[in-house]
PDB file of C-alpha atoms in Angstrom:
ATOM      1  CA  UNK A 283     117.448 -47.443  86.426  1.00 51.00           C
ATOM      2  CA  UNK A 284     114.220 -47.640  88.796  1.00 51.00           C
ATOM      3  CA  UNK A 285     111.697 -46.537  85.798  1.00 53.00           C
ATOM      4  CA  UNK A 286     112.786 -49.519  83.930  1.00 54.00           C
ATOM      5  CA  UNK A 287     111.813 -51.784  87.561  1.00 51.00           C
ATOM      6  CA  UNK A 288     108.756 -50.358  87.704  1.00 54.00           C
ATOM      7  CA  UNK A 289     107.907 -50.444  84.195  1.00 56.00           C
ATOM      8  CA  UNK A 290     107.622 -54.689  83.449  1.00 54.00           C
ATOM      9  CA  UNK A 291     105.562 -54.999  86.291  1.00 56.00           C
ATOM     10  CA  UNK A 292     102.414 -52.326  85.181  1.00 56.00           C
ATOM     11  CA  UNK A 293     102.819 -53.855  81.922  1.00 57.00           C
ATOM     12  CA  UNK A 294     102.440 -56.983  83.877  1.00 55.00           C
ATOM     13  CA  UNK A 295      99.880 -55.358  85.384  1.00 55.00           C
ATOM     14  CA  UNK A 296      98.010 -54.017  82.054  1.00 61.00           C
ATOM     15  CA  UNK A 297      98.178 -57.510  80.069  1.00 59.00           C
ATOM     16  CA  UNK A 298      96.606 -59.258  82.830  1.00 52.00           C
ATOM     17  CA  UNK A 299      93.489 -56.761  82.978  1.00 59.00           C
ATOM     18  CA  UNK A 300      93.217 -56.727  79.258  1.00 60.00           C
ATOM     19  CA  UNK A 301      93.290 -60.875  79.106  1.00 57.00           C
ATOM     20  CA  UNK A 302      90.774 -60.679  82.298  1.00 52.00           C
ATOM     21  CA  UNK A 303      87.999 -58.194  80.525  1.00 56.00           C
ATOM     22  CA  UNK A 304      87.814 -60.004  77.536  1.00 57.00           C
ATOM     23  CA  UNK A 305      87.817 -63.053  78.854  1.00 49.00           C
ATOM     24  CA  UNK A 306      84.804 -61.813  81.636  1.00 48.00           C
ATOM     25  CA  UNK A 307      83.150 -60.150  78.135  1.00 48.00           C
ATOM     26  CA  UNK A 308      82.649 -63.266  76.340  1.00 46.00           C
ATOM     27  CA  UNK A 309      81.785 -65.721  79.633  1.00 46.00           C
ATOM     28  CA  UNK A 310      79.478 -62.913  80.287  1.00 50.00           C
ATOM     29  CA  UNK A 311      77.946 -62.923  76.535  1.00 48.00           C
ATOM     30  CA  UNK A 312      77.692 -66.855  76.802  1.00 46.00           C
ATOM     31  CA  UNK A 313      75.578 -66.309  79.781  1.00 49.00           C
ATOM     32  CA  UNK A 314      73.263 -63.923  78.083  1.00 49.00           C
ATOM     33  CA  UNK A 315      72.212 -66.803  75.664  1.00 46.00           C
ATOM     34  CA  UNK A 316      69.423 -68.249  77.647  1.00 45.00           C
ATOM     35  CA  UNK A 317      67.178 -70.286  75.491  1.00 44.00           C
ATOM     36  CA  UNK A 318      63.393 -69.009  74.876  1.00 44.00           C
ATOM     37  CA  UNK A 319      60.898 -71.215  74.181  1.00 42.00           C
ATOM     38  CA  UNK A 320      60.100 -70.440  70.187  1.00 39.00           C
ATOM     39  CA  UNK A 321      56.880 -69.482  69.083  1.00 39.00           C
ATOM     40  CA  UNK A 322      57.596 -67.747  65.344  1.00 38.00           C
ATOM     41  CA  UNK A 323      57.611 -69.316  62.398  1.00 36.00           C
ATOM     42  CA  UNK A 324      60.212 -72.049  61.242  1.00 35.00           C
ATOM     43  CA  UNK A 325      61.863 -70.195  58.158  1.00 35.00           C
ATOM     44  CA  UNK A 326      62.599 -67.457  56.896  1.00 37.00           C
ATOM     45  CA  UNK A 327      62.003 -63.823  58.125  1.00 44.00           C
ATOM     46  CA  UNK A 328      58.878 -61.880  58.344  1.00 44.00           C
ATOM     47  CA  UNK A 329      60.476 -58.553  57.714  1.00 48.00           C
ATOM     48  CA  UNK A 330      58.004 -57.046  55.885  1.00 48.00           C
ATOM     49  CA  UNK A 331      58.971 -56.807  52.087  1.00 49.00           C
ATOM     50  CA  UNK A 332      60.473 -53.140  51.284  1.00 52.00           C
ATOM     51  CA  UNK A 333      59.639 -51.922  54.163  1.00 74.00           C
ATOM     52  CA  UNK A 334      60.514 -51.193  58.003  1.00 88.00           C
ATOM     53  CA  UNK A 335      59.449 -53.728  61.119  1.00 93.00           C
ATOM     54  CA  UNK A 336      59.009 -52.745  64.658  1.00 96.00           C
ATOM     55  CA  UNK A 337      58.870 -55.316  67.424  1.00 96.00           C
ATOM     56  CA  UNK A 338      56.309 -54.630  70.097  1.00 97.00           C
ATOM     57  CA  UNK A 339      54.279 -56.493  72.795  1.00 97.00           C
ATOM     58  CA  UNK A 340      51.608 -57.984  72.143  1.00 95.00           C
ATOM     59  CA  UNK A 341      48.058 -56.879  74.621  1.00 89.00           C
ATOM     60  CA  UNK A 342      46.438 -59.746  76.272  1.00 92.00           C
ATOM     61  CA  UNK A 343      49.676 -62.289  77.406  1.00 95.00           C
ATOM     62  CA  UNK A 344      50.333 -62.974  81.118  1.00 96.00           C
ATOM     63  CA  UNK A 345      51.296 -59.908  82.513  1.00 96.00           C
ATOM     64  CA  UNK A 346      53.537 -62.192  84.629  1.00 96.00           C
ATOM     65  CA  UNK A 347      55.475 -63.191  81.089  1.00 96.00           C
ATOM     66  CA  UNK A 348      55.603 -59.627  79.732  1.00 97.00           C
ATOM     67  CA  UNK A 349      57.291 -58.800  82.884  1.00 97.00           C
ATOM     68  CA  UNK A 350      59.660 -61.648  82.715  1.00 97.00           C
ATOM     69  CA  UNK A 351      60.053 -60.455  79.366  1.00 96.00           C
ATOM     70  CA  UNK A 352      60.953 -57.424  79.655  1.00 97.00           C
ATOM     71  CA  UNK A 353      63.889 -57.865  82.503  1.00 97.00           C
ATOM     72  CA  UNK A 354      64.856 -60.600  79.987  1.00 96.00           C
ATOM     73  CA  UNK A 355      65.766 -57.760  77.348  1.00 96.00           C
ATOM     74  CA  UNK A 356      67.148 -55.192  79.815  1.00 97.00           C
ATOM     75  CA  UNK A 357      69.283 -57.093  81.575  1.00 95.00           C
ATOM     76  CA  UNK A 358      70.938 -60.236  79.958  1.00 94.00           C
ATOM     77  CA  UNK A 359      69.414 -59.128  76.682  1.00 95.00           C
ATOM     78  CA  UNK A 360      71.121 -55.793  77.099  1.00 95.00           C
ATOM     79  CA  UNK A 361      68.350 -53.615  75.616  1.00 95.00           C
ATOM     80  CA  UNK A 362      68.844 -49.963  76.201  1.00 96.00           C
ATOM     81  CA  UNK A 363      66.224 -49.391  79.225  1.00 97.00           C
ATOM     82  CA  UNK A 364      67.087 -45.833  79.806  1.00 97.00           C
ATOM     83  CA  UNK A 365      64.196 -44.355  78.062  1.00 97.00           C
ATOM     84  CA  UNK A 366      62.066 -46.244  79.876  1.00 97.00           C
ATOM     85  CA  UNK A 367      63.078 -45.438  83.279  1.00 96.00           C
ATOM     86  CA  UNK A 368      61.240 -42.619  85.098  1.00 96.00           C
ATOM     87  CA  UNK A 369      62.103 -39.250  83.881  1.00 96.00           C
ATOM     88  CA  UNK A 370      62.962 -40.731  79.976  1.00 96.00           C
ATOM     89  CA  UNK A 371      61.528 -40.113  77.090  1.00 96.00           C
ATOM     90  CA  UNK A 372      59.146 -42.851  76.529  1.00 97.00           C
ATOM     91  CA  UNK A 373      58.516 -43.113  80.395  1.00 97.00           C
ATOM     92  CA  UNK A 374      54.910 -42.282  79.569  1.00 96.00           C
ATOM     93  CA  UNK A 375      52.364 -43.829  78.956  1.00 95.00           C
ATOM     94  CA  UNK A 376      53.673 -45.904  82.137  1.00 96.00           C
ATOM     95  CA  UNK A 377      52.442 -48.962  81.178  1.00 96.00           C
ATOM     96  CA  UNK A 378      53.741 -52.995  80.973  1.00 97.00           C
ATOM     97  CA  UNK A 379      53.076 -52.930  77.478  1.00 97.00           C
ATOM     98  CA  UNK A 380      54.056 -49.870  76.834  1.00 97.00           C
ATOM     99  CA  UNK A 381      57.899 -50.876  78.506  1.00 97.00           C
ATOM    100  CA  UNK A 382      57.979 -53.943  77.185  1.00 97.00           C
ATOM    101  CA  UNK A 383      57.079 -52.334  73.403  1.00 97.00           C
ATOM    102  CA  UNK A 384      59.892 -50.315  74.007  1.00 97.00           C
ATOM    103  CA  UNK A 385      62.561 -52.634  75.400  1.00 97.00           C
ATOM    104  CA  UNK A 386      61.576 -55.316  72.817  1.00 97.00           C
ATOM    105  CA  UNK A 387      62.012 -53.492  69.579  1.00 96.00           C
ATOM    106  CA  UNK A 388      65.485 -51.974  71.168  1.00 96.00           C
ATOM    107  CA  UNK A 389      66.859 -55.460  71.365  1.00 96.00           C
ATOM    108  CA  UNK A 390      64.964 -56.481  68.165  1.00 95.00           C
ATOM    109  CA  UNK A 391      66.709 -53.614  66.170  1.00 94.00           C
ATOM    110  CA  UNK A 392      70.521 -54.583  68.078  1.00 92.00           C
ATOM    111  CA  UNK A 393      69.924 -57.984  67.087  1.00 91.00           C
ATOM    112  CA  UNK A 394      69.501 -57.821  63.102  1.00 87.00           C
ATOM    113  CA  UNK A 395      66.002 -57.490  62.605  1.00 87.00           C
ATOM    114  CA  UNK A 396      65.700 -61.517  62.587  1.00 85.00           C
ATOM    115  CA  UNK A 397      62.435 -63.483  63.646  1.00 80.00           C
ATOM    116  CA  UNK A 398      64.080 -65.204  66.909  1.00 88.00           C
ATOM    117  CA  UNK A 399      65.101 -61.540  67.968  1.00 94.00           C
ATOM    118  CA  UNK A 400      61.020 -60.444  68.359  1.00 96.00           C
ATOM    119  CA  UNK A 401      59.694 -63.802  69.854  1.00 92.00           C
ATOM    120  CA  UNK A 402      60.017 -63.157  73.918  1.00 95.00           C
ATOM    121  CA  UNK A 403      58.510 -66.283  74.669  1.00 94.00           C
ATOM    122  CA  UNK A 404      55.776 -65.519  72.707  1.00 95.00           C
ATOM    123  CA  UNK A 405      55.100 -62.307  74.448  1.00 97.00           C
ATOM    124  CA  UNK A 406      56.015 -59.957  71.084  1.00 97.00           C
ATOM    125  CA  UNK A 407      55.081 -59.403  67.435  1.00 96.00           C
ATOM    126  CA  UNK A 408      55.996 -57.222  64.559  1.00 95.00           C
ATOM    127  CA  UNK A 409      54.511 -54.648  62.654  1.00 95.00           C
ATOM    128  CA  UNK A 410      55.529 -52.271  60.181  1.00 93.00           C
ATOM    129  CA  UNK A 411      53.321 -49.183  62.093  1.00 94.00           C
ATOM    130  CA  UNK A 412      56.039 -47.187  63.636  1.00 95.00           C
ATOM    131  CA  UNK A 413      55.400 -47.441  67.304  1.00 96.00           C
ATOM    132  CA  UNK A 414      57.064 -44.105  68.325  1.00 95.00           C
ATOM    133  CA  UNK A 415      54.809 -41.310  69.924  1.00 94.00           C
ATOM    134  CA  UNK A 416      55.274 -37.537  70.788  1.00 94.00           C
ATOM    135  CA  UNK A 417      59.460 -37.587  72.019  1.00 95.00           C
ATOM    136  CA  UNK A 418      59.770 -41.193  72.472  1.00 96.00           C
ATOM    137  CA  UNK A 419      61.197 -42.545  69.049  1.00 95.00           C
ATOM    138  CA  UNK A 420      61.672 -46.270  68.684  1.00 95.00           C
ATOM    139  CA  UNK A 421      64.840 -47.885  67.124  1.00 90.00           C
ATOM    140  CA  UNK A 422      64.379 -48.513  63.634  1.00 85.00           C
ATOM    141  CA  UNK A 423      66.707 -50.745  61.170  1.00 82.00           C
ATOM    142  CA  UNK A 424      70.317 -48.979  61.559  1.00 70.00           C
ATOM    143  CA  UNK A 425      69.389 -46.626  64.218  1.00 69.00           C
ATOM    144  CA  UNK A 426      71.311 -48.959  66.835  1.00 66.00           C
ATOM    145  CA  UNK A 427      74.240 -50.584  66.856  1.00 56.00           C
ATOM    146  CA  UNK A 428      74.521 -54.101  68.150  1.00 50.00           C
ATOM    147  CA  UNK A 429      75.568 -54.860  71.932  1.00 48.00           C
ATOM    148  CA  UNK A 430      77.784 -57.708  71.025  1.00 47.00           C
ATOM    149  CA  UNK A 431      81.595 -57.611  72.033  1.00 49.00           C
ATOM    150  CA  UNK A 432      84.012 -56.832  69.259  1.00 46.00           C
ATOM    151  CA  UNK A 433      86.052 -59.636  68.151  1.00 44.00           C
ATOM    152  CA  UNK A 434      88.166 -58.836  65.575  1.00 43.00           C
ATOM    153  CA  UNK A 435      89.295 -55.324  66.232  1.00 42.00           C
ATOM    154  CA  UNK A 436      89.554 -55.269  69.563  1.00 47.00           C
ATOM    155  CA  UNK A 437      91.815 -59.035  68.887  1.00 48.00           C
ATOM    156  CA  UNK A 438      94.073 -56.846  66.146  1.00 49.00           C
ATOM    157  CA  UNK A 439      94.114 -53.495  69.002  1.00 55.00           C
ATOM    158  CA  UNK A 440      94.856 -56.065  71.974  1.00 56.00           C
ATOM    159  CA  UNK A 441      97.993 -57.674  69.414  1.00 59.00           C
ATOM    160  CA  UNK A 442      99.523 -54.443  68.954  1.00 57.00           C
ATOM    161  CA  UNK A 443      99.311 -53.618  72.664  1.00 61.00           C
ATOM    162  CA  UNK A 444     101.363 -56.862  72.721  1.00 65.00           C
ATOM    163  CA  UNK A 445     103.750 -55.748  70.110  1.00 60.00           C
ATOM    164  CA  UNK A 446     103.978 -52.151  71.579  1.00 63.00           C
ATOM    165  CA  UNK A 447     104.993 -53.826  75.109  1.00 65.00           C
ATOM    166  CA  UNK A 448     107.127 -55.965  73.611  1.00 71.00           C
ATOM    167  CA  UNK A 449     109.166 -52.834  71.272  1.00 64.00           C
ATOM    168  CA  UNK A 450     109.214 -51.087  75.336  1.00 67.00           C
ATOM    169  CA  UNK A 451     110.815 -54.120  76.724  1.00 68.00           C
ATOM    170  CA  UNK A 452     113.531 -54.516  74.110  1.00 70.00           C
ATOM    171  CA  UNK A 453     114.121 -50.898  74.224  1.00 70.00           C
ATOM    172  CA  UNK A 454     114.675 -50.942  78.152  1.00 72.00           C
ATOM    173  CA  UNK A 455     117.454 -53.698  78.082  1.00 71.00           C
ATOM    174  CA  UNK A 456     119.919 -51.693  76.149  1.00 66.00           C
TER     175      UNK A 456
END
């Protein structure tokens, strides 16, 4: 009987944790949508026809604007910036333009290669020349997964978890 009494609070805690986790993830993603001044063409996708495109930092733009865009890409933009940290495969050359190019491209590839995903307040541009160098490989279309939280699959697995909990409670009431 004591095992049955402990199961219910554990299931309730698990349920609360799952609900809070899903709500927190959705809230973080919503807060990550910071409006950026758009200097991209107003219509159409500028991805190069019949080829691959990469998003790179523009040289000659304000260093402050470039640093702010890099901070956003590696922070709220959720780009994978580990390779541009010291000791990473893309740390060298240790320049702001090089690091920003890697982060911008990672974000661009994660977000569907759309014009708006390669803007960064006018500090980035598209190229059809692979910027990879040495051991530093820049992502290309299909080589990175989206950083967006799962919606349908998470909801489905959460429903199964609830269903399993209800079945367990019914079993324990016998």
